[in-house]
Amino acid sequence: MTSARTRDRLIDRLRVDGIKNEAVLERIRNVPRHLFVDEALASRAYEDTALPIGFGQTISQPYIVALMTESLIEGLGASKKLVKVLEVGTGCGYQTAILAPFVQHIYSIERIKTLIPRVRKRLSQLKVHNLTLRHADGLRGWISQAPFQGIIVAASPPEVPQDLLHQLDEGGRLVIPIGTRSSQQLQRITRRGNTFETEELDLVSFVPLLEGTEV
Ligand code: SAH
């Protein structure tokens, strides 16, 4: 159920659904998604669906993780990396693990404290070391580490948070689901000086971005 064939099937499916970046597909093939969910759900880990991770939160659907990663790094040369990426909504750390080889350093913020030590343990087992985790409200970004070449947000606010826009580097991209609980659109916003160019990527369904923190 977590075999090479099962994983290959997921990769075939992502290709059919339009994911083109071979390096991203290869990373998804190699990261053991079953380690990010409860044992009881491990048999479903290579289905292209979101799954519960407790605390009312989910591990994102592989297609969405692939799409967000591909959109964030589009045009990056083969052995090049983005310098700094901010991730809002670490959750179980799956998106972090997929993104890690494409970035020099990831700064990831999660508002539910209990999730953080689990992510730390899991990612260190997978030899993902280029990250700093923080328990905070990600809506404000991470001002002391800005600017970022990329910002990726895994929970949906009704409007684009201005603080995140201002923490983008020149040419930097913000990939974020904007909307209400029932209808959201994944957007890619690119900074060009003081103007921001918005592209609409897909219709999506994320948990809401909440203010404040929880233990
Ligand atoms: N990136 C995860 C998906 C996480 S689900 C994956 O790879 O599967 C979304 C996460 O965003 C949840 O863990 C939720 O607690 C978190 N979140 C919601 N609002 C937040 C905020 N304001 N700041 C930081 N994290 C937030």
XYZ file of C-alpha atoms and ligand atoms in Angstrom:
241
model
C 0.000 0.000 0.000
C 3.019 2.292 0.301
C 4.865 0.473 -2.479
C 6.739 1.948 -5.439
C 3.801 1.020 -7.686
C 1.330 2.896 -5.522
C 3.552 5.961 -5.562
C 4.051 5.708 -9.331
C 0.289 5.721 -9.759
C 0.063 8.965 -7.788
C 2.756 10.547 -9.966
C 0.926 9.439 -13.154
C -2.234 11.009 -11.814
C -0.476 14.318 -11.011
C 0.925 14.390 -14.547
C -2.532 13.834 -16.054
C -3.844 16.647 -13.862
C -1.242 19.001 -15.340
C 1.820 19.000 -13.058
C 4.826 19.403 -15.347
C 7.893 20.061 -13.211
C 9.830 16.759 -13.215
C 11.909 17.685 -10.160
C 8.728 18.359 -8.158
C 7.166 15.069 -9.317
C 10.345 13.210 -8.357
C 10.340 14.819 -4.915
C 6.716 13.770 -4.375
C 7.626 10.228 -5.403
C 10.484 10.166 -2.870
C 8.910 11.738 0.224
C 7.046 9.055 2.251
C 3.653 10.745 2.723
C 2.442 7.851 4.912
C 4.816 9.073 7.646
C 2.855 12.337 7.871
C -0.512 10.755 8.748
C -1.825 8.437 11.468
C -1.035 4.756 10.990
C -4.737 4.096 10.522
C -4.703 6.320 7.425
C -1.357 5.115 6.021
C -3.076 2.921 3.419
C -4.654 6.044 1.916
C -1.521 8.188 1.983
C -0.855 7.899 -1.776
C -4.374 8.768 -2.834
C -4.656 12.258 -4.255
C -6.781 13.550 -1.373
C -6.433 15.689 1.735
C -6.521 13.633 4.975
C -7.175 14.617 8.619
C -4.145 15.205 10.885
C -6.106 16.050 14.064
C -6.930 19.458 15.594
C -9.478 20.000 12.793
C -6.588 20.339 10.310
C -5.598 18.390 7.207
C -2.578 17.307 5.212
C -2.990 18.973 1.819
C -3.865 17.011 -1.310
C -0.677 16.020 -3.225
C -1.935 17.768 -6.384
C -2.241 21.059 -4.485
C 1.186 20.688 -2.847
C 2.679 19.957 -6.296
C 0.868 22.899 -7.903
C 1.912 25.340 -5.162
C 5.532 24.180 -5.256
C 5.688 24.266 -9.059
C 4.142 27.749 -9.154
C 6.510 29.074 -6.524
C 9.701 27.843 -8.228
C 8.708 28.226 -11.887
C 11.671 29.279 -14.037
C 14.278 28.369 -11.417
C 17.350 26.799 -13.099
C 18.156 23.105 -12.526
C 20.553 23.271 -9.572
C 19.430 26.737 -8.377
C 17.497 27.392 -5.180
C 15.314 30.177 -3.881
C 17.204 31.874 -1.046
C 14.459 32.260 1.561
C 10.863 31.062 1.573
C 8.253 31.796 4.207
C 5.601 29.127 4.783
C 2.435 29.984 6.713
C 0.588 26.923 8.082
C 3.202 24.199 8.650
C 0.550 21.641 9.677
C 2.186 18.189 9.520
C 5.162 19.510 7.536
C 4.459 17.685 4.263
C 4.554 20.803 2.080
C 7.744 21.846 3.914
C 9.379 18.507 3.066
C 8.412 18.732 -0.616
C 9.706 22.292 -0.907
C 12.963 21.822 1.043
C 15.329 20.813 -1.813
C 14.308 23.854 -3.869
C 15.096 26.417 -1.179
C 18.200 27.367 0.795
C 16.176 28.008 3.948
C 12.483 27.723 4.861
C 10.938 29.799 7.648
C 7.691 28.085 8.599
C 5.006 29.388 10.964
C 2.250 27.329 12.622
C -0.402 28.658 15.035
C -1.084 25.300 16.801
C 1.813 24.654 19.167
C 1.323 20.880 19.568
C 2.010 20.288 15.872
C 5.493 21.811 15.970
C 7.620 19.211 17.858
C 6.089 16.456 15.695
C 7.127 18.279 12.538
C 10.594 18.842 13.928
C 11.021 15.121 14.652
C 9.555 13.910 11.363
C 11.567 16.279 9.185
C 14.798 15.562 10.986
C 14.178 11.806 10.396
C 13.812 12.644 6.699
C 17.046 14.653 6.842
C 15.339 17.948 6.113
C 17.432 20.410 8.103
C 17.163 23.687 6.195
C 14.248 25.075 8.136
C 13.300 27.182 11.131
C 9.899 26.587 12.749
C 8.002 29.123 14.771
C 4.827 29.076 16.845
C 3.064 32.331 15.923
C 0.277 33.920 13.901
C 1.563 33.807 10.330
C -0.739 36.592 9.177
C 1.965 39.079 10.151
C 4.727 37.210 8.328
C 8.260 37.085 9.743
C 9.555 40.602 9.580
C 13.093 39.976 10.877
C 13.777 37.472 8.072
C 12.147 39.423 5.211
C 12.423 39.862 2.271
C 11.438 36.447 0.920
C 11.775 35.190 -2.657
C 8.685 33.125 -2.044
C 5.798 32.954 0.424
C 3.445 29.969 0.471
C 0.257 30.023 2.538
C -1.620 26.793 3.376
C -4.750 28.316 4.929
C -7.250 30.680 3.378
C -7.831 34.340 4.327
C -10.701 36.351 2.775
C -8.276 38.926 1.359
C -4.558 39.138 0.606
C -2.705 39.984 3.868
C -0.824 43.247 3.240
C 2.022 42.351 5.629
C 2.848 39.315 3.477
C 2.903 41.390 0.270
C 5.326 43.822 1.860
C 7.688 41.026 2.888
C 8.138 39.863 -0.718
C 11.455 40.513 -2.429
C 11.581 42.108 -5.891
C 10.294 39.428 -8.304
C 9.224 37.356 -5.296
C 6.012 35.315 -5.413
C 3.197 34.791 -2.940
C 1.119 31.637 -3.523
C -2.070 31.831 -1.469
C -5.701 30.602 -1.449
C -8.053 33.595 -1.187
C -11.751 33.310 -0.378
C -14.404 31.999 1.954
C -14.805 28.523 3.465
C -16.941 27.420 0.510
C -15.144 29.073 -2.391
C -11.447 29.854 -2.760
C -9.096 30.621 -5.538
C -5.390 29.855 -5.496
C -3.506 32.982 -6.563
C 0.096 33.681 -7.455
C 1.053 37.283 -6.769
C 4.416 38.541 -8.082
C 6.089 41.699 -6.824
C 7.291 44.156 -9.488
C 8.581 47.198 -7.610
C 5.570 48.608 -5.840
C 3.051 46.877 -8.043
C 1.755 43.349 -7.640
C 0.741 41.128 -10.525
C -1.951 38.538 -9.769
C -2.482 35.258 -11.619
C -5.351 32.904 -10.878
C -4.218 29.288 -10.625
C -7.093 27.004 -9.606
C -10.150 26.593 -7.406
C -9.150 25.083 -4.070
C -10.445 24.197 -0.616
C -8.199 25.028 2.357
C -8.925 25.397 6.061
C -9.444 29.059 7.039
C -6.488 31.213 8.089
C -7.206 32.040 11.735
C -5.874 34.914 13.793
C -3.900 34.364 16.990
C -2.322 31.142 18.303
C -3.369 27.951 20.152
C -1.435 25.624 22.435
N 1.081 22.623 4.898
C 0.285 21.513 5.388
C -1.183 21.821 5.432
C -1.520 22.543 6.634
S -3.241 22.778 6.944
C 0.557 20.275 4.574
O 1.596 20.178 3.982
O -0.237 19.372 4.536
C -3.174 24.483 7.387
C -2.413 24.818 8.630
O -2.434 26.244 8.744
C -3.024 24.278 9.911
O -2.078 23.519 10.616
C -3.431 25.545 10.683
O -3.282 25.418 12.093
C -2.464 26.565 10.116
N -2.868 27.976 10.262
C -4.092 28.533 10.118
N -4.058 29.866 10.354
C -2.753 30.151 10.639
C -2.058 31.373 10.973
N -2.685 32.543 11.085
N -0.720 31.285 11.202
C -0.058 30.109 11.121
N -0.664 28.932 10.811
C -1.989 28.956 10.575
